mmCIF file of C-alpha atoms in Angstrom:
data_model
loop_
_atom_site.group_PDB
_atom_site.id
_atom_site.type_symbol
_atom_site.label_atom_id
_atom_site.label_comp_id
_atom_site.label_asym_id
_atom_site.label_seq_id
_atom_site.Cartn_x
_atom_site.Cartn_y
_atom_site.Cartn_z
ATOM 1 C CA UNK A 1 -26.246 -2.209 15.185
ATOM 2 C CA UNK A 2 -23.273 -1.515 12.911
ATOM 3 C CA UNK A 3 -21.554 -4.514 11.295
ATOM 4 C CA UNK A 4 -17.854 -4.171 10.509
ATOM 5 C CA UNK A 5 -15.907 -6.680 8.396
ATOM 6 C CA UNK A 6 -12.277 -7.289 9.289
ATOM 7 C CA UNK A 7 -9.628 -9.737 8.195
ATOM 8 C CA UNK A 8 -10.162 -13.193 9.732
ATOM 9 C CA UNK A 9 -6.463 -13.665 10.462
ATOM 10 C CA UNK A 10 -3.178 -11.917 9.879
ATOM 11 C CA UNK A 11 -1.653 -8.545 10.720
ATOM 12 C CA UNK A 12 -4.681 -6.459 9.746
ATOM 13 C CA UNK A 13 -6.821 -8.591 12.040
ATOM 14 C CA UNK A 14 -4.604 -7.878 15.031
ATOM 15 C CA UNK A 15 -4.211 -4.175 14.274
ATOM 16 C CA UNK A 16 -7.949 -3.746 13.658
ATOM 17 C CA UNK A 17 -8.948 -5.390 16.935
ATOM 18 C CA UNK A 18 -6.311 -3.377 18.811
ATOM 19 C CA UNK A 19 -7.652 -0.137 17.333
ATOM 20 C CA UNK A 20 -11.219 -1.044 18.296
ATOM 21 C CA UNK A 21 -10.063 -1.896 21.812
ATOM 22 C CA UNK A 22 -8.256 1.436 22.152
ATOM 23 C CA UNK A 23 -11.465 3.112 20.982
ATOM 24 C CA UNK A 24 -13.375 1.487 23.830
ATOM 25 C CA UNK A 25 -14.998 -1.210 21.702
ATOM 26 C CA UNK A 26 -14.299 -4.606 23.221
ATOM 27 C CA UNK A 27 -15.033 -7.674 21.102
ATOM 28 C CA UNK A 28 -15.846 -11.200 22.238
ATOM 29 C CA UNK A 29 -13.179 -13.766 21.463
ATOM 30 C CA UNK A 30 -13.699 -14.255 17.750
ATOM 31 C CA UNK A 31 -11.599 -17.360 17.208
ATOM 32 C CA UNK A 32 -13.462 -19.873 15.040
ATOM 33 C CA UNK A 33 -16.448 -17.541 14.898
ATOM 34 C CA UNK A 34 -17.822 -15.821 11.838
ATOM 35 C CA UNK A 35 -19.538 -13.136 13.921
ATOM 36 C CA UNK A 36 -18.620 -11.584 17.265
ATOM 37 C CA UNK A 37 -20.400 -8.787 19.121
ATOM 38 C CA UNK A 38 -19.180 -5.868 21.212
ATOM 39 C CA UNK A 39 -20.501 -5.635 24.743
ATOM 40 C CA UNK A 40 -20.053 -1.867 25.064
ATOM 41 C CA UNK A 41 -20.855 -0.434 21.606
ATOM 42 C CA UNK A 42 -23.637 -1.314 19.127
ATOM 43 C CA UNK A 43 -21.249 -3.119 16.780
ATOM 44 C CA UNK A 44 -20.604 -6.643 15.591
ATOM 45 C CA UNK A 45 -17.554 -7.973 13.762
ATOM 46 C CA UNK A 46 -17.769 -10.152 10.680
ATOM 47 C CA UNK A 47 -14.532 -12.071 10.055
ATOM 48 C CA UNK A 48 -13.718 -12.521 6.350
ATOM 49 C CA UNK A 49 -10.821 -13.013 3.954
ATOM 50 C CA UNK A 50 -9.365 -9.597 3.183
ATOM 51 C CA UNK A 51 -10.095 -9.873 -0.539
ATOM 52 C CA UNK A 52 -13.782 -10.592 0.207
ATOM 53 C CA UNK A 53 -14.299 -7.490 2.349
ATOM 54 C CA UNK A 54 -14.869 -4.891 -0.434
ATOM 55 C CA UNK A 55 -17.556 -7.066 -2.019
ATOM 56 C CA UNK A 56 -19.235 -7.752 1.338
ATOM 57 C CA UNK A 57 -19.431 -4.026 2.067
ATOM 58 C CA UNK A 58 -20.670 -3.147 -1.427
ATOM 59 C CA UNK A 59 -23.430 -5.783 -1.126
ATOM 60 C CA UNK A 60 -24.508 -4.643 2.335
ATOM 61 C CA UNK A 61 -23.477 -7.915 3.990
ATOM 62 C CA UNK A 62 -21.296 -5.651 6.169
ATOM 63 C CA UNK A 63 -21.914 -1.950 6.717
ATOM 64 C CA UNK A 64 -18.236 -0.998 6.978
ATOM 65 C CA UNK A 65 -14.919 -2.778 6.704
ATOM 66 C CA UNK A 66 -11.214 -2.520 7.439
ATOM 67 C CA UNK A 67 -9.136 -3.633 4.468
ATOM 68 C CA UNK A 68 -5.999 -2.741 2.554
ATOM 69 C CA UNK A 69 -6.424 0.017 -0.044
ATOM 70 C CA UNK A 70 -4.797 -2.388 -2.517
ATOM 71 C CA UNK A 71 -7.804 -4.730 -2.231
ATOM 72 C CA UNK A 72 -10.241 -1.844 -2.673
ATOM 73 C CA UNK A 73 -8.422 -0.695 -5.824
ATOM 74 C CA UNK A 74 -8.068 -4.196 -7.239
ATOM 75 C CA UNK A 75 -11.638 -5.397 -6.702
ATOM 76 C CA UNK A 76 -13.247 -2.183 -7.925
ATOM 77 C CA UNK A 77 -16.485 -2.547 -5.947
ATOM 78 C CA UNK A 78 -18.543 0.581 -5.311
ATOM 79 C CA UNK A 79 -17.616 1.487 -1.736
ATOM 80 C CA UNK A 80 -16.734 4.719 0.038
ATOM 81 C CA UNK A 81 -13.267 5.092 1.519
ATOM 82 C CA UNK A 82 -14.080 6.822 4.811
ATOM 83 C CA UNK A 83 -10.761 7.026 6.650
ATOM 84 C CA UNK A 84 -7.099 6.032 6.265
ATOM 85 C CA UNK A 85 -5.992 4.121 9.348
ATOM 86 C CA UNK A 86 -2.203 4.384 9.174
ATOM 87 C CA UNK A 87 -1.321 0.727 9.700
ATOM 88 C CA UNK A 88 -0.680 -2.134 7.278
ATOM 89 C CA UNK A 89 1.425 0.131 5.072
ATOM 90 C CA UNK A 90 2.961 -1.377 1.963
ATOM 91 C CA UNK A 91 3.382 -0.645 -1.739
ATOM 92 C CA UNK A 92 2.595 -2.444 -4.971
ATOM 93 C CA UNK A 93 5.708 -2.473 -7.082
ATOM 94 C CA UNK A 94 7.254 -3.940 -10.194
ATOM 95 C CA UNK A 95 10.386 -5.998 -9.640
ATOM 96 C CA UNK A 96 12.838 -7.567 -12.076
ATOM 97 C CA UNK A 97 15.784 -9.991 -11.755
ATOM 98 C CA UNK A 98 18.592 -8.086 -10.046
ATOM 99 C CA UNK A 99 21.076 -8.835 -12.836
ATOM 100 C CA UNK A 100 18.844 -7.164 -15.454
ATOM 101 C CA UNK A 101 19.636 -3.637 -16.637
ATOM 102 C CA UNK A 102 16.729 -1.218 -16.186
ATOM 103 C CA UNK A 103 16.311 2.039 -18.048
ATOM 104 C CA UNK A 104 12.697 2.976 -17.330
ATOM 105 C CA UNK A 105 9.143 1.734 -17.800
ATOM 106 C CA UNK A 106 9.788 0.986 -21.447
ATOM 107 C CA UNK A 107 11.640 -2.086 -20.193
ATOM 108 C CA UNK A 108 8.281 -3.810 -19.651
ATOM 109 C CA UNK A 109 7.035 -3.520 -23.246
ATOM 110 C CA UNK A 110 6.509 -7.048 -24.529
ATOM 111 C CA UNK A 111 7.468 -8.603 -21.197
ATOM 112 C CA UNK A 112 5.470 -11.173 -19.195
ATOM 113 C CA UNK A 113 4.493 -9.910 -15.730
ATOM 114 C CA UNK A 114 3.210 -12.219 -12.993
ATOM 115 C CA UNK A 115 0.882 -10.680 -10.397
ATOM 116 C CA UNK A 116 -2.063 -11.180 -8.064
ATOM 117 C CA UNK A 117 -3.200 -7.623 -8.869
ATOM 118 C CA UNK A 118 -3.903 -7.578 -12.621
ATOM 119 C CA UNK A 119 -6.471 -4.742 -12.509
ATOM 120 C CA UNK A 120 -4.151 -2.281 -10.742
ATOM 121 C CA UNK A 121 -1.241 -3.222 -12.992
ATOM 122 C CA UNK A 122 -3.359 -2.952 -16.165
ATOM 123 C CA UNK A 123 -4.430 0.582 -15.244
ATOM 124 C CA UNK A 124 -0.847 1.536 -14.383
ATOM 125 C CA UNK A 125 0.476 0.256 -17.717
ATOM 126 C CA UNK A 126 -2.373 1.909 -19.614
ATOM 127 C CA UNK A 127 -1.619 5.292 -18.012
ATOM 128 C CA UNK A 128 2.026 4.931 -18.994
ATOM 129 C CA UNK A 129 1.553 3.542 -22.499
ATOM 130 C CA UNK A 130 3.095 0.136 -21.760
ATOM 131 C CA UNK A 131 2.016 -3.011 -23.609
ATOM 132 C CA UNK A 132 2.900 -6.160 -21.706
ATOM 133 C CA UNK A 133 1.499 -9.641 -21.019
ATOM 134 C CA UNK A 134 -0.080 -9.736 -17.556
ATOM 135 C CA UNK A 135 -0.376 -13.224 -16.054
ATOM 136 C CA UNK A 136 -2.539 -13.542 -12.948
ATOM 137 C CA UNK A 137 -1.301 -16.065 -10.405
ATOM 138 C CA UNK A 138 -2.277 -16.642 -6.787
ATOM 139 C CA UNK A 139 0.486 -16.723 -4.212
ATOM 140 C CA UNK A 140 4.265 -17.148 -4.513
ATOM 141 C CA UNK A 141 4.431 -14.469 -7.201
ATOM 142 C CA UNK A 142 8.084 -13.791 -6.383
ATOM 143 C CA UNK A 143 9.253 -17.187 -7.683
ATOM 144 C CA UNK A 144 7.734 -16.709 -11.151
ATOM 145 C CA UNK A 145 10.874 -15.306 -12.863
ATOM 146 C CA UNK A 146 13.180 -17.971 -11.446
ATOM 147 C CA UNK A 147 11.008 -20.826 -12.752
ATOM 148 C CA UNK A 148 10.461 -19.241 -16.169
ATOM 149 C CA UNK A 149 6.813 -18.251 -15.706
ATOM 150 C CA UNK A 150 7.452 -14.523 -16.120
ATOM 151 C CA UNK A 151 10.096 -11.898 -16.869
ATOM 152 C CA UNK A 152 9.094 -9.714 -13.907
ATOM 153 C CA UNK A 153 6.556 -9.479 -11.110
ATOM 154 C CA UNK A 154 4.118 -6.956 -9.665
ATOM 155 C CA UNK A 155 3.447 -7.581 -5.996
ATOM 156 C CA UNK A 156 3.127 -6.200 -2.479
ATOM 157 C CA UNK A 157 6.401 -4.970 -0.995
ATOM 158 C CA UNK A 158 6.892 -4.080 2.660
ATOM 159 C CA UNK A 159 10.557 -4.361 3.628
ATOM 160 C CA UNK A 160 11.792 -5.772 0.312
ATOM 161 C CA UNK A 161 13.421 -8.765 1.994
ATOM 162 C CA UNK A 162 11.392 -11.321 0.032
ATOM 163 C CA UNK A 163 12.495 -9.754 -3.246
ATOM 164 C CA UNK A 164 16.154 -9.935 -2.260
ATOM 165 C CA UNK A 165 15.768 -13.571 -1.187
ATOM 166 C CA UNK A 166 14.387 -14.413 -4.621
ATOM 167 C CA UNK A 167 17.031 -12.499 -6.586
ATOM 168 C CA UNK A 168 14.756 -9.576 -7.516
ATOM 169 C CA UNK A 169 14.945 -5.811 -7.196
ATOM 170 C CA UNK A 170 12.169 -3.249 -7.002
ATOM 171 C CA UNK A 171 12.170 -0.760 -9.890
ATOM 172 C CA UNK A 172 8.763 0.991 -10.018
ATOM 173 C CA UNK A 173 5.957 1.619 -7.500
ATOM 174 C CA UNK A 174 2.388 1.847 -8.788
ATOM 175 C CA UNK A 175 0.429 2.204 -5.540
ATOM 176 C CA UNK A 176 1.092 3.055 -1.896
ATOM 177 C CA UNK A 177 -1.347 1.170 0.303
ATOM 178 C CA UNK A 178 -2.467 1.062 3.927
ATOM 179 C CA UNK A 179 -5.483 -0.135 5.874
ATOM 180 C CA UNK A 180 -8.587 1.954 5.226
ATOM 181 C CA UNK A 181 -12.070 2.069 6.676
ATOM 182 C CA UNK A 182 -14.630 1.607 3.912
ATOM 183 C CA UNK A 183 -18.419 1.932 4.018
ATOM 184 C CA UNK A 184 -21.375 1.051 1.850
ATOM 185 C CA UNK A 185 -23.026 3.903 0.008
ATOM 186 C CA UNK A 186 -26.565 3.068 1.155
ATOM 187 C CA UNK A 187 -26.170 3.149 4.939
ATOM 188 C CA UNK A 188 -29.238 4.234 6.875
ATOM 189 C CA UNK A 189 -29.099 7.472 8.850
ATOM 190 C CA UNK A 190 -28.942 5.482 12.089
ATOM 191 C CA UNK A 191 -25.921 3.507 10.878
ATOM 192 C CA UNK A 192 -24.208 6.662 9.605
ATOM 193 C CA UNK A 193 -24.578 8.136 13.097
ATOM 194 C CA UNK A 194 -22.999 5.005 14.604
ATOM 195 C CA UNK A 195 -20.187 5.235 12.051
ATOM 196 C CA UNK A 196 -19.627 8.880 13.006
ATOM 197 C CA UNK A 197 -19.412 7.883 16.684
ATOM 198 C CA UNK A 198 -16.896 5.149 15.856
ATOM 199 C CA UNK A 199 -14.822 7.551 13.745
ATOM 200 C CA UNK A 200 -14.836 10.096 16.572
ATOM 201 C CA UNK A 201 -13.287 7.499 18.878
ATOM 202 C CA UNK A 202 -10.778 6.273 16.292
ATOM 203 C CA UNK A 203 -9.571 9.800 15.536
ATOM 204 C CA UNK A 204 -9.139 10.509 19.262
ATOM 205 C CA UNK A 205 -6.925 7.420 19.532
ATOM 206 C CA UNK A 206 -4.923 8.408 16.435
ATOM 207 C CA UNK A 207 -4.298 11.965 17.646
ATOM 208 C CA UNK A 208 -2.787 10.647 20.873
ATOM 209 C CA UNK A 209 -0.235 8.425 19.145
ATOM 210 C CA UNK A 210 3.302 9.728 19.359
ATOM 211 C CA UNK A 211 2.252 12.478 21.782
ATOM 212 C CA UNK A 212 3.349 13.085 25.388
ATOM 213 C CA UNK A 213 1.792 15.156 28.149
ATOM 214 C CA UNK A 214 4.489 17.284 29.815
ATOM 215 C CA UNK A 215 4.268 19.126 33.145
ATOM 216 C CA UNK A 216 7.044 21.402 34.400
ATOM 217 C CA UNK A 217 7.713 24.184 36.896
ATOM 218 C CA UNK A 218 9.204 27.468 35.752
ATOM 219 C CA UNK A 219 9.881 30.980 37.153
ATOM 220 C CA UNK A 220 7.216 33.513 36.119
ATOM 221 C CA UNK A 221 9.675 35.688 34.204
ATOM 222 C CA UNK A 222 10.606 32.750 31.933
ATOM 223 C CA UNK A 223 7.048 32.049 30.815
ATOM 224 C CA UNK A 224 7.261 34.104 27.559
ATOM 225 C CA UNK A 225 10.357 32.137 26.530
ATOM 226 C CA UNK A 226 8.663 28.845 27.394
ATOM 227 C CA UNK A 227 5.608 29.757 25.320
ATOM 228 C CA UNK A 228 7.858 30.375 22.310
ATOM 229 C CA UNK A 229 9.416 26.941 22.820
ATOM 230 C CA UNK A 230 6.171 25.114 23.605
ATOM 231 C CA UNK A 231 3.150 26.005 21.510
ATOM 232 C CA UNK A 232 0.436 23.582 22.560
ATOM 233 C CA UNK A 233 -2.699 22.532 20.699
ATOM 234 C CA UNK A 234 -3.797 26.149 21.210
ATOM 235 C CA UNK A 235 -1.299 27.380 23.815
ATOM 236 C CA UNK A 236 0.285 25.889 26.948
ATOM 237 C CA UNK A 237 -1.776 25.764 30.152
ATOM 238 C CA UNK A 238 -0.167 27.903 32.871
ATOM 239 C CA UNK A 239 -1.119 27.560 36.551
ATOM 240 C CA UNK A 240 0.400 29.513 39.484
ATOM 241 C CA UNK A 241 2.170 27.490 42.183
ATOM 242 C CA UNK A 242 1.935 28.044 45.920
ATOM 243 C CA UNK A 243 5.606 28.972 45.831
ATOM 244 C CA UNK A 244 5.702 32.666 44.954
ATOM 245 C CA UNK A 245 7.244 33.539 41.598
ATOM 246 C CA UNK A 246 6.731 30.070 40.079
ATOM 247 C CA UNK A 247 4.168 28.544 37.704
ATOM 248 C CA UNK A 248 3.347 25.086 36.426
ATOM 249 C CA UNK A 249 3.103 24.624 32.664
ATOM 250 C CA UNK A 250 1.121 21.764 31.085
ATOM 251 C CA UNK A 251 1.534 21.004 27.389
ATOM 252 C CA UNK A 252 1.234 18.223 24.791
ATOM 253 C CA UNK A 253 4.407 17.569 22.768
ATOM 254 C CA UNK A 254 5.103 15.301 19.816
ATOM 255 C CA UNK A 255 7.439 12.549 20.970
ATOM 256 C CA UNK A 256 9.799 13.262 18.063
ATOM 257 C CA UNK A 257 10.456 16.732 19.513
ATOM 258 C CA UNK A 258 10.372 15.748 23.170
ATOM 259 C CA UNK A 259 14.049 15.698 24.116
ATOM 260 C CA UNK A 260 14.904 18.800 22.098
ATOM 261 C CA UNK A 261 12.129 20.733 23.838
ATOM 262 C CA UNK A 262 13.108 19.448 27.280
ATOM 263 C CA UNK A 263 16.726 20.524 26.742
ATOM 264 C CA UNK A 264 15.556 23.993 25.690
ATOM 265 C CA UNK A 265 13.285 24.248 28.748
ATOM 266 C CA UNK A 266 16.027 23.128 31.121
ATOM 267 C CA UNK A 267 18.260 25.800 29.635
ATOM 268 C CA UNK A 268 15.804 28.559 30.680
ATOM 269 C CA UNK A 269 15.336 27.218 34.205
ATOM 270 C CA UNK A 270 12.577 24.604 34.030
ATOM 271 C CA UNK A 271 12.498 22.146 36.942
ATOM 272 C CA UNK A 272 10.570 19.037 38.052
ATOM 273 C CA UNK A 273 9.659 18.003 34.496
ATOM 274 C CA UNK A 274 7.168 15.134 34.261
ATOM 275 C CA UNK A 275 6.501 13.272 30.998
ATOM 276 C CA UNK A 276 3.281 11.235 30.868
ATOM 277 C CA UNK A 277 1.752 8.945 28.253
ATOM 278 C CA UNK A 278 -1.284 10.342 26.459
ATOM 279 C CA UNK A 279 -4.105 7.850 25.958
ATOM 280 C CA UNK A 280 -6.728 9.887 24.106
ATOM 281 C CA UNK A 281 -6.855 13.387 22.594
ATOM 282 C CA UNK A 282 -10.431 14.589 22.117
ATOM 283 C CA UNK A 283 -11.303 17.797 20.316
#
């Protein structure tokens, strides 16, 4: 049995459970439960505060965990970052009052900086030769300059709307973060095999995102042109139709390129084009 720690509530909780579901791992309703078990994969979920997850994994209380890279970097526990998951993206940035002039990192010398991430900020300042007063506070970091607690802040930024609301502007980014899958360094061979199985499923789900399965009919003589337009994962699948002189082409296309490719195919005579959602892509 593999035990995975995920955030007890919040956006990472929802995204983590959705990813597990897409990977064929259904979880019992975990509301008001510390532990919940999957009925179709040897896995149980431990619900924790996000900032407790790195420690739980390093201690072996959980075998693996889903947590923001920012928490991994801040806590500094000895864990292995196994896989970047692509959701929960944000950045840790320095922000100053919007009326202040800014001419580079030297601005922060001698300044007071409020943050919930003192370890990350200390390392960033050390790398850049900045000497500043770092004040650790929990929550509502963005109000610190307006109430006189600090000259600037270092905090998580997603859209930047909270900074604007509080009269601040982002000037430097120290870390780009997203949800990551972490693991303890002393997992047994059996648990490493279960982790590999889970990763296999997760990667199949990830590869399918933003991809479409396209089927179309095309005259035989246009196939070389279609192949130039539509390189597949290896090459398009081509099947002859009952109607003489025609073939069916099957291919996977990135959704960002979909309409451009369809227009190019129509221009060379493609007909009866079907676009289907792609659930999993297994290699």
